[in-house]
Short mmCIF file of C-alpha atoms in Angstrom, two decimals:
data_model
loop_
_atom_site.label_atom_id
_atom_site.label_comp_id
_atom_site.label_asym_id
_atom_site.label_seq_id
_atom_site.Cartn_x
_atom_site.Cartn_y
_atom_site.Cartn_z
CA GLN A 1 3.58 58.10 -16.27
CA VAL A 2 6.65 55.57 -17.11
CA GLN A 3 6.68 52.74 -15.41
CA LEU A 4 8.81 49.99 -15.08
CA GLN A 5 8.90 46.05 -14.01
CA GLU A 6 10.97 43.43 -13.57
CA SER A 7 10.71 40.02 -14.41
CA GLY A 8 11.79 37.12 -14.00
CA PRO A 9 13.09 33.59 -11.76
CA GLY A 10 13.47 34.34 -8.60
CA LEU A 11 15.21 31.49 -7.55
CA VAL A 12 18.88 30.75 -9.62
CA LYS A 13 21.35 27.43 -8.75
CA PRO A 14 24.88 28.43 -8.51
CA SER A 15 27.12 28.82 -11.18
CA GLN A 16 24.13 29.46 -13.36
CA THR A 17 22.97 32.26 -15.51
CA LEU A 18 20.60 35.40 -13.71
CA SER A 19 18.29 36.35 -16.73
CA LEU A 20 15.66 39.10 -15.86
CA THR A 21 13.52 41.39 -18.32
CA CYS A 22 11.64 44.89 -17.64
CA THR A 23 9.20 45.57 -19.46
CA VAL A 24 8.22 49.34 -19.93
CA SER A 25 4.92 51.16 -19.90
CA GLY A 26 3.38 54.22 -20.54
CA GLY A 27 5.91 55.59 -23.52
CA SER A 28 8.34 54.32 -25.73
CA ILE A 29 11.86 52.46 -24.82
CA SER A 30 13.26 54.26 -28.00
CA SER A 31 11.96 57.97 -27.57
CA GLY A 32 14.13 60.76 -25.80
CA SER A 33 17.64 60.38 -24.90
CA TYR A 34 17.46 57.88 -22.14
CA TYR A 35 19.75 54.82 -20.66
CA TRP A 36 17.94 52.09 -19.72
CA SER A 37 19.91 50.65 -16.15
CA TRP A 38 20.09 47.84 -13.86
CA ILE A 39 21.04 48.28 -10.19
CA ARG A 40 20.92 45.40 -7.44
CA GLN A 41 20.45 46.00 -3.47
CA PRO A 42 22.05 42.34 -1.23
CA ALA A 43 19.47 42.31 2.00
CA GLY A 44 20.47 45.45 4.09
CA LYS A 45 23.15 46.55 1.78
CA GLY A 46 23.80 49.42 -0.07
CA LEU A 47 22.83 50.14 -4.01
CA GLU A 48 25.16 48.85 -6.67
CA TRP A 49 25.02 49.87 -10.17
CA ILE A 50 25.71 46.94 -12.49
CA GLY A 51 25.13 48.94 -16.00
CA ARG A 52 22.94 50.26 -19.02
CA ILE A 53 21.91 50.22 -22.30
CA TYR A 54 20.87 52.92 -25.04
CA THR A 55 18.47 51.86 -27.33
CA SER A 56 20.81 51.52 -30.15
CA GLY A 57 22.37 48.70 -28.26
CA SER A 58 25.42 50.53 -26.84
CA THR A 59 26.38 49.42 -23.20
CA ASN A 60 28.29 50.68 -20.21
CA TYR A 61 29.31 48.16 -17.45
CA ASN A 62 30.43 47.91 -13.93
CA PRO A 63 33.95 47.24 -14.08
CA SER A 64 33.27 44.44 -11.32
CA LEU A 65 31.07 42.05 -13.05
CA LYS A 66 31.76 42.95 -16.27
CA SER A 67 32.95 40.12 -17.47
CA ARG A 68 29.65 37.96 -16.40
CA VAL A 69 26.75 40.76 -17.67
CA THR A 70 25.01 41.21 -20.34
CA ILE A 71 22.54 43.46 -20.78
CA SER A 72 20.33 43.51 -23.90
CA VAL A 73 17.44 45.88 -25.33
CA ASP A 74 14.19 45.05 -27.62
CA THR A 75 12.18 47.70 -28.62
CA SER A 76 9.44 46.17 -30.78
CA LYS A 77 8.33 44.29 -27.16
CA ASN A 78 9.34 47.71 -25.12
CA GLN A 79 11.84 45.63 -22.61
CA PHE A 80 15.40 45.80 -21.90
CA SER A 81 17.18 42.03 -19.97
CA LEU A 82 19.48 41.38 -17.61
CA LYS A 83 21.92 38.22 -18.06
CA LEU A 84 24.33 37.57 -15.30
CA SER A 85 26.65 34.39 -15.47
CA SER A 86 27.99 31.64 -13.17
CA VAL A 87 26.19 33.07 -10.14
CA THR A 88 26.93 32.38 -6.39
CA ALA A 89 25.47 33.67 -3.37
CA ALA A 90 26.84 36.57 -3.18
CA ASP A 91 24.96 37.91 -6.21
CA THR A 92 21.43 37.37 -4.32
CA ALA A 93 19.98 40.44 -4.24
CA VAL A 94 16.84 43.26 -5.12
CA TYR A 95 17.18 44.11 -8.60
CA TYR A 96 16.02 47.01 -10.24
CA CYS A 97 15.48 48.36 -13.74
CA ALA A 98 15.46 52.29 -13.85
CA ARG A 99 15.51 54.44 -16.48
CA GLU A 100 18.20 57.60 -17.31
CA PRO A 101 17.77 60.07 -19.17
CA TYR A 102 21.25 61.91 -20.20
CA ASN A 103 22.40 64.90 -22.75
CA TYR A 104 25.76 65.67 -23.70
CA ASP A 105 26.16 69.30 -25.18
CA ILE A 106 29.40 70.65 -26.96
CA LEU A 107 28.74 73.84 -25.06
CA THR A 108 27.57 72.55 -21.79
CA GLY A 109 28.82 69.03 -21.65
CA TYR A 110 27.32 66.31 -19.93
CA SER A 111 23.65 67.00 -18.09
CA GLY A 112 21.44 64.26 -16.97
CA TYR A 113 22.94 60.63 -16.02
CA TYR A 114 20.23 60.15 -12.50
CA PHE A 115 17.75 57.45 -12.13
CA ASP A 116 14.69 59.12 -12.35
CA TYR A 117 11.87 56.48 -12.85
CA TRP A 118 12.52 52.54 -11.15
CA GLY A 119 10.84 49.39 -10.66
CA GLN A 120 9.42 47.80 -8.15
CA GLY A 121 12.21 45.03 -7.79
CA THR A 122 12.94 41.78 -8.06
CA LEU A 123 14.34 39.40 -5.50
CA VAL A 124 16.19 36.87 -6.70
CA THR A 125 18.11 34.10 -4.44
CA VAL A 126 20.69 32.39 -5.44
CA SER A 127 20.69 28.70 -3.88
CA SER A 128 20.74 25.22 -4.93
CA GLN B 1 36.65 52.03 -8.90
CA SER B 2 35.32 52.54 -5.12
CA ALA B 3 31.98 53.15 -4.00
CA LEU B 4 31.61 57.00 -2.91
CA THR B 5 32.08 57.67 1.03
CA GLN B 6 28.65 58.79 3.37
CA PRO B 7 28.37 58.25 6.87
CA ALA B 8 26.79 55.59 8.35
CA SER B 9 24.07 57.42 10.18
CA VAL B 10 22.56 60.95 11.03
CA SER B 11 20.16 61.55 13.76
CA GLY B 12 18.32 65.05 14.39
CA SER B 13 15.00 66.51 16.00
CA PRO B 14 12.04 67.52 14.37
CA GLY B 15 12.57 70.89 12.96
CA GLN B 16 16.28 70.73 13.03
CA SER B 17 18.75 70.06 9.86
CA ILE B 18 20.88 67.97 8.95
CA THR B 19 23.74 67.44 6.08
CA ILE B 20 24.86 63.97 4.62
CA SER B 21 28.24 64.32 2.84
CA CYS B 22 29.07 61.95 0.13
CA THR B 23 32.99 62.28 -0.81
CA GLY B 24 33.75 60.78 -4.09
CA THR B 25 37.34 61.58 -6.20
CA SER B 26 38.60 63.88 -8.97
CA SER B 27 37.19 60.95 -11.56
CA ASP B 28 33.62 60.85 -10.30
CA VAL B 29 31.99 63.55 -8.43
CA GLY B 30 35.34 66.30 -8.75
CA SER B 31 35.10 66.07 -12.75
CA TYR B 32 31.09 65.86 -13.13
CA ASN B 33 28.35 68.41 -11.45
CA LEU B 34 26.07 64.93 -11.68
CA VAL B 35 25.38 63.61 -8.66
CA SER B 36 22.10 62.36 -7.62
CA TRP B 37 20.43 61.64 -4.44
CA TYR B 38 17.94 58.83 -3.38
CA GLN B 39 15.94 58.36 -0.29
CA GLN B 40 14.75 55.06 0.52
CA HIS B 41 12.45 53.73 2.53
CA PRO B 42 12.10 49.83 3.70
CA GLY B 43 10.71 47.86 1.48
CA LYS B 44 10.38 50.75 -1.26
CA ALA B 45 12.46 51.16 -4.48
CA PRO B 46 14.63 54.42 -4.19
CA LYS B 47 12.91 57.73 -4.69
CA LEU B 48 14.93 60.62 -6.76
CA MET B 49 15.08 63.06 -4.62
CA ILE B 50 18.31 65.67 -6.13
CA TYR B 51 19.71 65.43 -9.56
CA GLU B 52 22.35 67.52 -11.17
CA GLY B 53 23.98 68.19 -7.90
CA SER B 54 21.69 70.81 -6.53
CA LYS B 55 17.90 70.32 -8.84
CA ARG B 56 14.86 69.15 -7.27
CA PRO B 57 12.03 67.19 -9.10
CA SER B 58 8.78 67.78 -9.41
CA GLY B 59 6.90 67.09 -6.34
CA VAL B 60 9.80 67.16 -3.58
CA SER B 61 10.28 69.16 -1.03
CA ASN B 62 12.55 72.16 -0.63
CA ARG B 63 13.04 71.44 2.41
CA PHE B 64 15.77 69.15 0.43
CA SER B 65 18.66 70.78 -0.91
CA GLY B 66 21.99 69.95 -2.60
CA SER B 67 25.68 71.79 -2.83
CA LYS B 68 29.22 70.21 -3.67
CA SER B 69 32.65 71.43 -3.07
CA GLY B 70 35.35 70.02 -4.90
CA ASN B 71 35.27 66.38 -4.57
CA THR B 72 32.27 66.24 -1.76
CA ALA B 73 28.39 66.80 -2.63
CA SER B 74 26.53 67.37 0.37
CA LEU B 75 22.52 66.75 0.72
CA THR B 76 20.79 69.01 3.65
CA ILE B 77 17.59 68.56 4.60
CA SER B 78 15.59 71.35 7.17
CA GLY B 79 12.73 70.90 8.85
CA LEU B 80 13.38 67.40 9.63
CA GLN B 81 10.33 65.66 9.38
CA ALA B 82 9.38 62.16 10.79
CA GLU B 83 8.40 60.96 7.23
CA ASP B 84 12.17 61.79 6.51
CA GLU B 85 13.39 58.86 8.17
CA ALA B 86 14.90 56.91 6.09
CA ASP B 87 18.01 55.37 3.90
CA TYR B 88 20.00 58.17 1.88
CA TYR B 89 21.72 57.17 -1.14
CA CYS B 90 24.31 59.67 -3.55
CA CYS B 91 25.36 58.58 -6.64
CA SER B 92 27.40 59.64 -9.24
CA TYR B 93 28.09 59.46 -13.02
CA ALA B 94 31.94 58.46 -13.33
CA GLY B 95 32.85 58.51 -16.87
CA SER B 96 30.92 55.45 -18.68
CA SER B 97 30.12 54.23 -15.72
CA THR B 98 28.00 55.52 -12.29
CA LEU B 99 29.15 54.69 -8.63
CA PHE B 100 27.27 55.20 -5.42
CA GLY B 101 27.50 55.57 -2.53
CA GLY B 102 27.00 53.38 1.19
CA GLY B 103 24.27 55.09 2.20
CA THR B 104 23.08 56.87 5.01
CA LYS B 105 20.61 55.98 7.67
CA LEU B 106 18.55 58.59 8.80
CA THR B 107 16.94 58.56 12.29
CA VAL B 108 14.41 61.69 13.03
CA LEU B 109 14.24 61.50 17.15
#
């Protein structure tokens, strides 16, 4: 059973960089056709996709956050990480990491692109 | 890119059926059969309920079903139960990006 666990500071000062790590257990982060994603949710609001990474290092980012986001992967530690720079109070949210199966077949097209395993979430507050 | 559009709230009585709509565009919902639905109870992580438009993960009740027509996807819950009361989010692949809906609060009366 795959499990994901977010870790990192719960409090970040405005203009600084938010850094979180997601540790994957119960399976190798390099096995299978999976993206590894970050999603966030401000209190009382909806989900927002931040971005995804494949173990090759290939990334996709939310266009609205792209200039401030970096997602990286460390396969030796079975971890992937999120960095969000120049944070403001608007970045205060619960941050989730998740696994995202995917596939592309020339005959059948795209499949997957859903989040089947999630971390429990970690609250990050941006405040001085 | 804009978020997918969902009704803010829906309600139903136990045993009834409800449907939650999720409207996107020809660049996301309309282009790919890659809509997923998530159930979220307060203080919990979202749970996958439907993927690839209409497929149910193992362990999800067959009371939950998904469909799509054009740029609109739908989640139907039949035989409503008290434990179905939660927030529901749709999600769609959008070509190297992913969009979520704003969420729908389901109240079981």
